[in-house]
Short mmCIF file of C-alpha atoms in Angstrom, two decimals:
data_model
loop_
_atom_site.label_atom_id
_atom_site.label_comp_id
_atom_site.label_asym_id
_atom_site.label_seq_id
_atom_site.Cartn_x
_atom_site.Cartn_y
_atom_site.Cartn_z
CA MET Y 1 -17.38 -11.97 -45.01
CA PRO Y 2 -14.17 -13.93 -44.43
CA PRO Y 3 -13.00 -13.64 -40.85
CA CYS Y 4 -9.59 -12.32 -41.91
CA HIS Y 5 -11.15 -9.14 -43.38
CA ARG Y 6 -11.32 -6.02 -41.21
CA LEU Y 7 -14.78 -4.74 -40.38
CA SER Y 8 -15.87 -1.56 -42.09
CA PRO Y 9 -16.58 1.44 -39.84
CA ALA Y 10 -20.33 0.85 -40.23
CA HIS Y 11 -20.04 -2.81 -39.25
CA GLU Y 12 -17.77 -1.84 -36.34
CA ILE Y 13 -20.38 0.61 -35.01
CA ILE Y 14 -23.18 -1.95 -35.36
CA ARG Y 15 -21.10 -4.55 -33.52
CA HIS Y 16 -20.45 -2.11 -30.68
CA ILE Y 17 -24.17 -1.37 -30.37
CA ARG Y 18 -25.01 -5.09 -30.24
CA GLN Y 19 -22.33 -5.94 -27.68
CA ASN Y 20 -22.29 -2.86 -25.46
CA ALA Y 21 -24.57 -2.77 -22.45
CA ASP Y 22 -25.05 0.99 -22.94
CA PRO Y 23 -25.94 1.89 -26.56
CA PHE Y 24 -26.14 5.57 -25.58
CA ALA Y 25 -22.45 5.41 -24.67
CA VAL Y 26 -21.76 4.15 -28.20
CA LEU Y 27 -23.82 7.04 -29.59
CA ARG Y 28 -21.75 9.53 -27.62
CA LEU Y 29 -18.56 8.02 -28.99
CA VAL Y 30 -19.89 8.24 -32.55
CA GLN Y 31 -20.81 11.90 -32.02
CA GLU Y 32 -17.36 12.60 -30.63
CA GLY Y 33 -15.79 10.90 -33.62
CA ASP Y 34 -13.54 8.54 -31.71
CA LEU Y 35 -15.48 5.28 -31.52
CA LEU Y 36 -12.96 3.39 -33.60
CA LEU Y 37 -10.15 4.59 -31.32
CA GLN Y 38 -11.76 3.13 -28.22
CA ARG Y 39 -10.69 -0.17 -26.65
CA ASN Y 40 -13.64 -1.51 -24.76
CA LEU Y 41 -11.70 -4.18 -22.92
CA ASN Y 42 -14.88 -6.13 -22.18
CA ASN Y 43 -15.93 -6.75 -25.73
CA THR Y 44 -13.43 -6.08 -28.50
CA GLY Y 45 -10.36 -7.79 -29.87
CA SER Y 46 -9.60 -11.46 -29.84
CA GLU Y 47 -6.40 -10.84 -27.88
CA ALA Y 48 -8.26 -8.95 -25.19
CA ARG Y 49 -10.88 -11.69 -24.94
CA ALA Y 50 -8.15 -14.34 -24.69
CA LEU Y 51 -6.42 -12.38 -21.93
CA ASP Y 52 -9.68 -12.02 -20.05
CA ALA Y 53 -10.39 -15.74 -20.33
CA ASP Y 54 -6.89 -16.61 -19.15
CA ALA Y 55 -7.19 -14.22 -16.21
CA PHE Y 56 -10.51 -15.78 -15.23
CA GLN Y 57 -9.06 -19.29 -15.35
CA GLN Y 58 -6.05 -18.39 -13.20
CA SER Y 59 -7.95 -16.39 -10.58
CA LYS Y 60 -8.81 -17.92 -7.24
CA TYR Y 61 -12.08 -16.00 -7.14
CA LYS Y 62 -14.35 -16.35 -10.19
CA LEU Y 63 -16.37 -13.13 -10.27
CA ARG Y 64 -18.82 -11.40 -12.58
CA ALA Y 65 -17.85 -7.81 -13.27
CA ARG Y 66 -21.35 -6.42 -13.71
CA PRO Y 67 -23.15 -4.68 -12.09
CA TRP Y 68 -20.06 -3.50 -10.20
CA THR Y 69 -17.96 -2.15 -13.07
CA ASN Y 70 -17.96 -1.77 -16.85
CA VAL Y 71 -14.26 -0.98 -17.08
CA ALA Y 72 -13.12 -4.57 -17.69
CA GLY Y 73 -14.47 -8.08 -18.12
CA ASP Y 74 -15.08 -10.88 -15.66
CA GLY Y 75 -11.61 -12.36 -15.96
CA ILE Y 76 -9.68 -9.15 -15.39
CA VAL Y 77 -11.89 -8.12 -12.48
CA SER Y 78 -11.49 -11.58 -10.96
CA ASN Y 79 -7.73 -11.31 -11.40
CA LEU Y 80 -7.44 -7.86 -9.80
CA ILE Y 81 -9.70 -8.63 -6.84
CA THR Y 82 -7.80 -11.87 -6.23
CA ILE Y 83 -4.50 -9.95 -6.18
CA VAL Y 84 -5.74 -7.39 -3.66
CA LEU Y 85 -7.17 -10.01 -1.32
CA ALA Y 86 -4.18 -12.34 -1.64
CA SER Y 87 -1.65 -9.58 -0.95
CA PHE Y 88 -3.69 -8.26 1.99
CA SER Y 89 -3.30 -4.74 0.55
CA ALA Y 90 -6.68 -3.83 2.03
CA PRO Y 91 -6.79 -5.10 5.65
CA CYS Y 92 -9.96 -3.06 6.18
CA VAL Y 93 -11.86 -5.28 3.70
CA HIS Y 94 -13.48 -8.40 5.14
CA GLU Y 95 -12.90 -10.96 2.38
CA SER Y 96 -15.83 -13.34 2.89
CA ALA Y 97 -18.35 -10.55 3.56
CA PHE Y 98 -17.15 -8.61 0.52
CA LEU Y 99 -17.23 -11.67 -1.75
CA ALA Y 100 -20.68 -12.74 -0.53
CA ASP Y 101 -22.15 -9.33 -1.29
CA PHE Y 102 -20.25 -9.22 -4.59
CA ALA Y 103 -21.80 -12.52 -5.67
CA ALA Y 104 -25.28 -11.36 -4.65
CA GLN Y 105 -25.01 -8.51 -7.19
CA ASP Y 106 -26.90 -6.12 -4.92
CA THR Y 107 -25.33 -2.67 -5.32
CA SER Y 108 -26.98 -1.49 -2.09
CA ALA Y 109 -25.21 -4.18 -0.03
CA LEU Y 110 -23.41 -3.30 3.19
CA PHE Y 111 -19.97 -4.72 2.41
CA CYS Y 112 -19.59 -4.26 -1.36
CA SER Y 113 -20.21 -1.31 -3.65
CA PRO Y 114 -19.26 -0.24 -7.19
CA LEU Y 115 -16.96 2.40 -5.69
CA LEU Y 116 -15.11 -0.15 -3.57
CA VAL Y 117 -14.80 -2.64 -6.44
CA ASN Y 118 -13.32 -0.07 -8.83
CA ALA Y 119 -10.92 1.19 -6.16
CA MET Y 120 -9.75 -2.35 -5.44
CA CYS Y 121 -9.25 -3.06 -9.14
CA ALA Y 122 -7.23 0.14 -9.56
CA VAL Y 123 -4.84 -0.97 -6.81
CA GLY Y 124 -4.68 -4.56 -8.02
CA ALA Y 125 -3.69 -3.49 -11.53
CA PHE Y 126 -0.21 -2.45 -10.35
CA SER Y 127 0.59 -6.10 -9.64
CA SER Y 128 -1.21 -7.65 -12.61
CA SER Y 129 0.61 -8.89 -15.71
CA HIS Y 130 -2.79 -9.31 -17.38
CA ALA Y 131 -3.53 -5.62 -16.83
CA GLU Y 132 -0.13 -4.73 -18.28
CA ALA Y 133 -0.81 -6.90 -21.33
CA LEU Y 134 -4.13 -5.13 -21.91
CA ASP Y 135 -2.35 -1.78 -21.64
CA ARG Y 136 -0.13 -2.82 -24.54
CA LEU Y 137 -3.22 -3.50 -26.67
CA ALA Y 138 -4.80 -0.12 -26.00
CA ILE Y 139 -4.57 2.56 -28.69
CA ASP Y 140 -4.58 5.46 -26.24
CA ASP Y 141 -2.13 6.01 -23.38
CA LEU Y 142 -4.63 5.49 -20.57
CA LYS Y 143 -3.65 2.50 -18.46
CA LEU Y 144 -6.23 0.07 -17.11
CA ARG Y 145 -5.49 1.10 -13.53
CA GLU Y 146 -6.15 4.72 -14.51
CA ARG Y 147 -9.50 3.74 -16.01
CA PHE Y 148 -10.54 2.07 -12.77
CA TYR Y 149 -9.25 5.02 -10.77
CA GLN Y 150 -11.21 7.51 -12.87
CA GLU Y 151 -14.35 5.41 -12.54
CA ALA Y 152 -13.89 5.27 -8.77
CA GLN Y 153 -13.46 9.05 -8.70
CA ARG Y 154 -16.69 9.47 -10.66
CA LEU Y 155 -18.60 7.18 -8.30
CA LEU Y 156 -17.15 8.94 -5.26
CA GLU Y 157 -18.36 12.27 -6.55
CA ILE Y 158 -21.86 10.86 -7.02
CA GLU Y 159 -21.94 9.80 -3.34
CA ARG Y 160 -21.44 13.44 -2.24
CA GLY Y 161 -19.87 12.53 1.06
CA LYS Y 162 -22.53 10.06 2.19
CA PRO Y 163 -20.90 7.98 4.95
CA SER Y 164 -20.76 4.21 4.61
CA VAL Y 165 -18.43 1.36 5.47
CA THR Y 166 -17.59 0.72 1.82
CA THR Y 167 -16.82 4.40 1.22
CA VAL Y 168 -14.33 4.41 4.10
CA GLN Y 169 -12.70 1.31 2.64
CA ALA Y 170 -12.64 2.75 -0.88
CA LEU Y 171 -11.11 6.03 0.29
CA PHE Y 172 -8.22 4.20 1.92
CA LEU Y 173 -7.69 2.25 -1.29
CA LEU Y 174 -7.80 5.38 -3.43
CA TYR Y 175 -5.10 6.87 -1.23
CA LEU Y 176 -3.11 3.66 -1.61
CA TYR Y 177 -3.49 3.97 -5.37
CA THR Y 178 -2.16 7.53 -5.46
CA GLY Y 179 0.79 6.58 -3.28
CA SER Y 180 1.63 3.64 -5.53
CA ALA Y 181 1.33 5.88 -8.59
CA ALA Y 182 3.73 8.43 -7.03
CA MET Y 183 1.12 11.17 -6.72
CA ASP Y 184 0.07 10.93 -3.09
CA ARG Y 185 -0.08 14.72 -2.73
CA ALA Y 186 -3.30 14.62 -4.74
CA GLY Y 187 -4.52 11.61 -2.77
CA ARG Y 188 -4.01 12.76 0.81
CA VAL Y 189 -7.55 14.11 0.77
CA TYR Y 190 -8.78 10.51 0.38
CA ARG Y 191 -6.93 9.38 3.50
CA LEU Y 192 -8.03 12.39 5.55
CA THR Y 193 -11.65 11.96 4.43
CA ALA Y 194 -11.54 8.24 5.22
CA CYS Y 195 -10.33 8.91 8.76
CA GLU Y 196 -12.89 11.66 9.30
CA MET Y 197 -15.71 9.43 8.06
CA TYR Y 198 -14.45 6.48 10.14
CA ASN Y 199 -14.42 8.59 13.29
CA ARG Y 200 -17.76 10.24 12.49
CA MET Y 201 -19.35 6.80 12.06
CA ARG Y 202 -17.72 5.68 15.35
CA LEU Y 203 -16.50 2.51 13.70
CA GLY Y 204 -13.70 2.16 16.23
CA THR Y 205 -15.89 2.65 19.29
CA GLN Y 206 -19.23 1.00 18.46
CA LEU Y 207 -20.28 -2.06 16.50
CA LEU Y 208 -23.42 -0.62 14.93
CA VAL Y 209 -25.24 -3.57 13.35
CA ARG Y 210 -27.76 -3.07 10.57
CA SER Y 211 -29.39 -6.52 10.70
CA PRO Y 212 -32.70 -7.06 12.58
CA VAL Y 213 -32.33 -7.86 16.28
CA THR Y 214 -34.68 -10.81 15.72
CA ASP Y 215 -31.87 -12.57 13.83
CA PRO Y 216 -29.19 -13.27 16.47
CA LYS Y 217 -26.98 -15.22 14.08
CA SER Y 218 -26.88 -12.43 11.52
CA HIS Y 219 -26.44 -9.88 14.29
CA GLU Y 220 -23.35 -11.60 15.70
CA ALA Y 221 -21.92 -12.22 12.22
CA GLN Y 222 -22.14 -8.51 11.43
CA ARG Y 223 -20.49 -7.64 14.74
CA LYS Y 224 -17.52 -9.85 13.83
CA ILE Y 225 -17.29 -8.35 10.35
CA LEU Y 226 -17.44 -4.77 11.66
CA SER Y 227 -14.81 -5.59 14.28
CA ARG Y 228 -12.46 -6.81 11.53
CA ILE Y 229 -13.11 -3.73 9.44
CA ALA Y 230 -12.54 -1.34 12.36
CA TRP Y 231 -9.23 -2.90 13.34
CA GLY Y 232 -8.17 -3.35 9.71
CA ALA Y 233 -8.72 0.36 9.07
CA PHE Y 234 -6.56 1.15 12.11
CA CYS Y 235 -3.80 -1.03 10.65
CA ALA Y 236 -4.04 0.66 7.25
CA GLU Y 237 -4.01 4.19 8.65
CA SER Y 238 -1.13 3.47 11.04
CA VAL Y 239 1.09 2.64 8.08
CA MET Y 240 -0.20 5.44 5.85
CA ALA Y 241 0.24 8.11 8.52
CA TYR Y 242 3.88 7.26 9.02
CA ASN Y 243 4.55 8.08 5.38
CA TYR Y 244 4.44 11.62 6.79
CA LEU Y 245 6.07 10.75 10.14
CA GLN Y 246 2.70 11.34 11.78
CA VAL Y 247 0.62 9.46 14.33
CA SER Y 248 -2.42 7.60 13.02
CA LEU Y 249 -5.55 9.74 12.82
CA ILE Y 250 -7.43 6.63 13.96
CA LYS Y 251 -6.79 5.74 17.56
CA ILE Y 252 -6.44 2.17 18.77
CA PRO Y 253 -10.03 0.87 18.48
CA SER Y 254 -11.94 0.24 21.68
CA VAL Y 255 -14.30 -2.25 20.03
CA PRO Y 256 -13.50 -5.88 20.90
CA ARG Y 257 -11.43 -7.95 18.52
CA LEU Y 258 -13.92 -10.61 17.44
CA PHE Y 259 -11.54 -12.34 15.04
CA GLY Y 260 -8.52 -14.58 15.31
CA ASP Y 261 -7.86 -17.12 18.03
CA GLN Y 262 -5.82 -15.17 20.56
CA THR Y 263 -4.62 -18.31 22.33
CA GLY Y 264 -3.76 -19.99 19.03
CA TYR Y 265 -1.86 -16.93 17.81
CA ALA Y 266 0.10 -16.48 21.01
CA THR Y 267 1.23 -20.05 21.64
CA GLU Y 268 2.73 -22.93 19.71
CA GLU Y 269 0.16 -25.39 21.03
CA GLY Y 270 -2.85 -26.64 19.14
CA ASN Y 271 -3.38 -28.27 15.80
CA ARG Y 272 -5.49 -25.65 14.06
CA PRO Y 273 -3.59 -24.09 11.14
CA LEU Y 274 -3.30 -20.33 11.48
CA GLY Y 275 -4.97 -18.21 8.84
CA LEU Y 276 -5.61 -14.66 7.75
CA GLU Y 277 -7.52 -13.53 10.82
CA ASP Y 278 -4.78 -14.81 13.12
CA ALA Y 279 -2.22 -12.86 11.11
CA LEU Y 280 -4.40 -9.75 11.31
CA ALA Y 281 -4.77 -10.16 15.08
CA ALA Y 282 -0.98 -10.27 15.40
CA ARG Y 283 -0.64 -7.24 13.14
CA CYS Y 284 -3.09 -5.32 15.30
CA ASP Y 285 -0.95 -6.03 18.35
CA VAL Y 286 2.32 -4.88 16.81
CA LEU Y 287 0.72 -1.76 15.34
CA ALA Y 288 -0.78 -0.92 18.72
CA ILE Y 289 2.81 -0.90 20.03
CA PHE Y 290 3.80 1.13 16.98
CA TYR Y 291 1.06 3.65 17.81
CA ARG Y 292 2.63 4.17 21.24
CA ILE Y 293 6.07 4.60 19.67
CA ALA Y 294 4.85 7.04 17.01
CA SER Y 295 3.02 9.03 19.70
CA TYR Y 296 6.08 9.24 21.95
CA GLU Y 297 7.66 12.70 22.10
CA PRO Y 298 10.73 13.19 24.31
CA ARG Y 299 10.36 16.25 26.51
CA GLU Y 300 12.71 18.14 28.80
CA PRO Y 301 14.56 17.09 30.82
CA ASN Y 302 14.42 13.80 28.89
CA ASP Y 303 15.42 15.09 25.46
CA VAL Y 304 16.37 12.78 22.60
CA GLY Y 305 19.37 10.73 23.66
CA SER Y 306 19.07 11.47 27.37
CA GLU Y 307 19.09 8.67 29.93
CA GLY Y 308 15.37 9.09 30.47
CA ASP Y 309 14.68 8.95 26.74
CA ILE Y 310 16.77 5.79 26.34
CA ARG Y 311 14.97 4.13 29.27
CA THR Y 312 11.59 4.89 27.68
CA ARG Y 313 12.70 3.53 24.32
CA GLN Y 314 14.12 0.43 25.99
CA ARG Y 315 10.75 -0.25 27.67
CA LEU Y 316 8.99 0.10 24.33
CA TYR Y 317 11.58 -2.17 22.74
CA ASP Y 318 10.99 -4.75 25.47
CA ALA Y 319 7.25 -4.69 24.67
CA LEU Y 320 7.99 -5.09 20.98
CA SER Y 321 10.44 -7.94 21.59
CA GLY Y 322 7.89 -9.63 23.84
CA TRP Y 323 5.38 -9.57 21.00
CA GLU Y 324 7.94 -11.03 18.61
CA ARG Y 325 8.82 -13.86 21.00
CA ILE Y 326 5.26 -15.20 21.15
CA LEU Y 327 4.76 -15.30 17.39
CA PRO Y 328 4.08 -18.90 16.32
CA PRO Y 329 6.50 -20.59 13.93
CA LYS Y 330 5.89 -20.67 10.21
CA SER Y 331 4.87 -24.33 10.40
CA ARG Y 332 1.69 -23.30 12.24
CA TYR Y 333 0.34 -21.39 9.25
CA ALA Y 334 -1.81 -22.87 6.53
CA SER Y 335 0.27 -22.93 3.34
CA GLU Y 336 -1.95 -20.31 1.71
CA PHE Y 337 -1.08 -17.81 4.44
CA ALA Y 338 2.53 -18.80 5.16
CA HIS Y 339 3.94 -15.55 3.77
CA HIS Y 340 2.25 -13.68 6.64
CA PHE Y 341 4.84 -15.22 8.97
CA HIS Y 342 7.55 -13.23 7.19
CA VAL Y 343 5.40 -10.09 6.90
CA LEU Y 344 4.78 -10.09 10.65
CA ASN Y 345 8.49 -10.48 11.33
CA ALA Y 346 9.14 -7.64 8.89
CA TYR Y 347 6.76 -5.47 10.93
CA TYR Y 348 8.79 -6.28 14.04
CA HIS Y 349 11.99 -5.06 12.41
CA PHE Y 350 10.25 -2.05 10.87
CA VAL Y 351 8.86 -0.85 14.22
CA ALA Y 352 12.25 -1.41 15.88
CA VAL Y 353 13.93 0.82 13.29
CA VAL Y 354 11.33 3.55 13.81
CA LEU Y 355 11.97 3.37 17.56
CA TRP Y 356 15.78 3.65 17.42
CA ARG Y 357 16.28 5.76 14.29
CA PRO Y 358 16.15 9.13 16.12
CA LEU Y 359 19.29 8.08 18.03
CA GLN Y 360 21.29 6.74 15.09
CA ASP Y 361 23.65 9.75 14.97
CA ILE Y 362 24.07 9.94 18.74
CA ASP Y 363 26.86 7.99 20.43
CA THR Y 364 24.87 6.04 22.97
CA THR Y 365 25.35 2.72 24.68
CA LEU Y 366 22.22 0.72 25.30
CA ARG Y 367 21.36 -1.54 28.17
CA ASP Y 368 23.37 -4.52 26.97
CA ASN Y 369 26.53 -2.35 26.80
CA GLU Y 370 27.25 -3.82 23.38
CA SER Y 371 24.82 -2.23 20.94
CA ASN Y 372 24.12 1.34 19.98
CA ALA Y 373 21.13 2.73 18.10
CA ALA Y 374 22.89 2.84 14.73
CA ARG Y 375 23.95 -0.81 14.90
CA LEU Y 376 20.44 -1.81 15.93
CA CYS Y 377 18.92 0.09 13.00
CA ILE Y 378 21.29 -1.52 10.50
CA SER Y 379 20.72 -4.97 11.98
CA HIS Y 380 16.94 -4.61 11.88
CA CYS Y 381 17.00 -3.20 8.32
CA ASP Y 382 19.11 -6.14 7.20
CA ALA Y 383 16.74 -8.63 8.86
CA LEU Y 384 13.70 -6.84 7.40
CA LEU Y 385 15.07 -7.19 3.87
CA LYS Y 386 15.69 -10.89 4.44
CA GLU Y 387 12.10 -11.40 5.65
CA ILE Y 388 10.69 -9.72 2.53
CA ASP Y 389 12.91 -11.85 0.30
CA GLU Y 390 11.88 -15.03 2.10
CA SER Y 391 8.19 -14.12 1.92
CA LYS Y 392 8.41 -14.37 -1.87
CA ILE Y 393 8.92 -18.12 -1.55
CA ASP Y 394 5.31 -18.42 -0.43
CA LEU Y 395 3.87 -16.07 -3.06
CA GLN Y 396 2.84 -17.10 -6.54
CA GLY Y 397 2.35 -15.55 -9.94
CA ASP Y 398 2.26 -11.79 -10.22
CA LEU Y 399 2.75 -11.15 -6.51
CA LEU Y 400 6.02 -13.08 -6.67
CA ARG Y 401 7.29 -11.24 -9.73
CA ARG Y 402 5.85 -7.76 -9.25
CA GLY Y 403 5.85 -7.16 -5.50
CA THR Y 404 3.27 -5.83 -3.05
CA THR Y 405 2.42 -2.51 -1.44
CA ALA Y 406 3.67 -3.82 1.91
CA ALA Y 407 7.09 -4.62 0.45
CA LEU Y 408 7.33 -1.15 -1.08
CA TYR Y 409 6.57 0.45 2.25
CA PHE Y 410 9.21 -1.56 4.08
CA TRP Y 411 11.81 -0.85 1.37
CA TYR Y 412 11.02 2.87 1.53
CA MET Y 413 11.67 3.06 5.26
CA ALA Y 414 14.83 0.93 5.06
CA ALA Y 415 16.30 2.89 2.14
CA PHE Y 416 16.14 6.26 3.87
CA THR Y 417 17.41 4.83 7.13
CA LEU Y 418 20.45 3.22 5.53
CA VAL Y 419 21.46 6.04 3.18
CA THR Y 420 21.92 8.43 6.10
CA MET Y 421 24.41 6.05 7.73
CA ILE Y 422 26.72 5.02 4.89
CA LYS Y 423 29.29 7.69 5.76
CA ARG Y 424 29.76 6.63 9.39
CA HIS Y 425 28.82 2.96 9.18
CA LEU Y 426 30.27 0.91 6.35
CA ASP Y 427 28.08 -2.08 7.23
CA SER Y 428 25.03 -0.10 6.02
CA ARG Y 429 26.28 -0.15 2.42
CA GLU Y 430 25.51 -3.78 1.56
CA PRO Y 431 21.86 -3.71 2.75
CA LEU Y 432 21.42 -0.36 0.98
CA VAL Y 433 22.48 -1.97 -2.30
CA ARG Y 434 20.03 -4.81 -1.68
CA VAL Y 435 17.10 -2.49 -1.05
CA CYS Y 436 17.94 -0.46 -4.18
CA ARG Y 437 18.09 -3.71 -6.13
CA SER Y 438 14.66 -4.74 -4.81
CA LEU Y 439 13.11 -1.37 -5.66
CA HIS Y 440 14.60 -1.39 -9.14
CA SER Y 441 13.21 -4.89 -9.78
CA VAL Y 442 9.63 -3.57 -9.51
CA ALA Y 443 10.18 -0.03 -10.79
CA LYS Y 444 8.41 -0.69 -14.11
CA CYS Y 445 5.28 -1.76 -12.21
CA TRP Y 446 5.32 0.80 -9.39
CA PRO Y 447 6.12 4.47 -10.17
CA SER Y 448 6.62 5.00 -6.43
CA ALA Y 449 9.65 2.68 -6.55
CA CYS Y 450 11.29 5.04 -9.06
CA VAL Y 451 10.56 8.01 -6.80
CA ILE Y 452 12.10 6.27 -3.79
CA LEU Y 453 15.27 5.51 -5.75
CA GLN Y 454 15.43 9.12 -6.93
CA GLY Y 455 15.03 10.18 -3.32
CA VAL Y 456 17.94 7.96 -2.28
CA HIS Y 457 20.08 9.62 -4.95
CA GLY Y 458 18.98 13.09 -3.83
CA MET Y 459 19.67 12.24 -0.20
CA SER Y 460 23.19 11.09 -1.02
CA GLN Y 461 23.83 14.36 -2.86
CA GLN Y 462 22.42 16.41 0.00
CA LEU Y 463 24.52 14.53 2.57
CA ARG Y 464 27.59 14.66 0.29
CA VAL Y 465 28.14 10.93 0.47
CA VAL Y 466 29.00 8.54 -2.34
CA LEU Y 467 26.55 5.72 -2.98
CA PRO Y 468 27.89 2.23 -3.67
CA GLN Y 469 28.38 1.94 -7.43
CA GLU Y 470 25.54 -0.53 -8.03
CA ALA Y 471 23.10 1.53 -5.97
CA ALA Y 472 24.08 4.70 -7.85
CA GLU Y 473 23.55 3.00 -11.22
CA LEU Y 474 20.13 1.67 -10.17
CA CYS Y 475 19.06 5.14 -9.01
CA LEU Y 476 20.21 6.62 -12.32
CA GLU Y 477 18.20 4.07 -14.31
CA ALA Y 478 15.13 4.78 -12.18
CA GLY Y 479 15.47 8.47 -12.96
CA LYS Y 480 15.34 7.69 -16.67
CA MET Y 481 12.18 5.61 -16.18
CA LEU Y 482 10.57 8.45 -14.21
CA ASP Y 483 11.53 11.06 -16.85
CA LEU Y 484 11.85 14.01 -14.52
CA SER Y 485 12.93 16.26 -17.37
CA ALA Y 486 9.29 16.93 -18.21
CA SER Y 487 8.53 18.60 -14.88
CA LEU Y 488 10.37 19.71 -11.78
CA ASP Y 489 7.23 19.28 -9.69
CA ILE Y 490 7.09 15.84 -8.06
CA PRO Y 491 3.58 15.25 -6.64
CA VAL Y 492 4.88 13.19 -3.71
CA SER Y 493 4.55 14.54 -0.17
CA TRP Y 494 5.99 11.62 1.81
CA ALA Y 495 8.30 12.81 4.54
CA ILE Y 496 11.81 11.75 5.45
CA PRO Y 497 13.19 12.32 8.97
CA ARG Y 498 14.90 15.59 9.74
CA HIS Y 499 18.65 15.66 9.45
CA ALA Y 500 21.08 18.52 10.01
CA ASP Y 501 21.94 18.59 6.30
CA LEU Y 502 18.26 18.78 5.31
CA MET Y 503 17.22 21.87 7.28
CA GLU Y 504 17.38 24.16 4.24
CA LEU Y 505 14.65 22.05 2.63
CA LEU Y 506 12.12 22.38 5.45
CA SER Y 507 10.41 25.24 3.64
CA ASP Y 508 11.14 28.34 1.62
CA HIS Y 509 11.56 30.28 4.85
CA GLY Y 510 13.54 27.68 6.77
CA ALA Y 511 10.61 26.43 8.86
CA ASP Y 512 7.92 23.95 7.95
CA THR Y 513 4.81 24.29 10.08
CA GLU Y 514 2.86 21.53 8.36
CA GLU Y 515 5.50 18.80 8.51
CA PRO Y 516 7.52 19.48 11.69
CA ALA Y 517 8.85 15.94 11.85
CA GLY Y 518 10.46 15.75 8.45
CA VAL Y 519 11.15 17.00 4.95
CA GLU Y 520 9.02 16.33 1.89
CA LEU Y 521 10.67 13.82 -0.40
CA SER Y 522 9.60 15.84 -3.45
CA LYS Y 523 11.63 18.87 -2.30
CA LEU Y 524 14.76 16.78 -2.09
CA ILE Y 525 14.25 15.25 -5.54
CA SER Y 526 13.29 18.55 -7.17
CA LYS Y 527 16.36 20.35 -5.81
CA TRP Y 528 18.86 17.86 -7.19
CA ASN Y 529 16.96 17.35 -10.42
CA THR Y 530 17.07 21.11 -10.97
CA LEU Y 531 20.80 21.22 -10.29
CA SER Y 532 21.45 18.32 -12.68
CA ILE Y 533 19.49 20.08 -15.45
CA GLU Y 534 21.32 23.36 -14.88
CA ALA Y 535 24.65 21.55 -14.95
#
């Protein structure tokens, strides 16, 4: 038969049986009558195979998909895992341990599992142009990331709550997926379960090694890996918790940090290029300071804005500034990890904004008699945006064009800090436009970016302030991409700080017992979307 002719249905079914690893799956599809509508991205279509081959060639890590997943082929899986590891979206995953177990193809391994692989691929697909290209080839509307997510859900259900290191890691990633997909309300259970399992396994307090004690080398290697995982999970949860203005459910680990050269990270001396573990060690330090800041609650007589409150915040700011001063210059980093220099500096500005934001509407003079909290917040937001922009110089491919989860998180915090100040502080308008521009640039890849922009619009309406024209236009375009006309229920439960003009949104009865620190973003968006429809 000439190759240009289409296969008959019978030939198509036979080809599926020959190529598919699970002939019973093909039988089920035949019985359901939809075999010819399926796009098995591993095996069918010359375009899909070409995309998979191209993805494999371009990926840093060359991996074999099976036995870990049947959702996509080797090239796509290699591409998605490479993206997650390169972007450091999963600090709780130890790269070399994960990759070693992945290559061994042992599904009972300690540091790799089918659940973890599918969860990582689901997250990586947001940043993958290859995944987007495959989505365009599919006949149905199910995106590749959704296929990986559904497979991870299925595998999680099979585990029935059995605790393991890889399950903790996968749960954090599944939460990250739901947040990126703008449906974190459904995913909060993943984060809460991850923290509960982490604490139940005592990962932050004990390095429980599974290797035989007769093998000292393996024993010490596992201790270092578990130390990285414990501290990486603390870093991940610290950021996730503050989406709800809450303190991390994982306390600062008491296990030793057996990674990163502390002396090399803290000084400019030495010739060893700094790498990923050094960057993680620095991140652990700044997030430990952040934990103290997030835990701080002003109490009488030192209420918010009092002299005692300002003194406490100034001491915390001094600790944060001390950490920033000892960061090594960018030249110390290996080129592959140079973007971490900018990410660490972005963390510095992010934590500073969190510290001073509660005072932004209070007329206070700080210790230097020149700054006040509002000016500090604007200055740090502006610097944070510059760091994220400069970090792109050191990124390549999809991460350069499509953004990262870390960038989204920083933009989210900056956007809702700046929009509350545009009425009183004109110098907040320009950085607000920049952050809206950044969010809009990745809105087609990240549904959460559209939600953030809609939240900025809703906040401006609630505060009765006029957005800069470009920012308003970008928010309007994001609303069209999100298509809120289909439903007034926005499944996003991220919180934004309380403000006098937001009190009516705390709950239906004027008091919100679950989220005392802030207002759900979805309530703000739903209110103004409802009003726009009624108008």
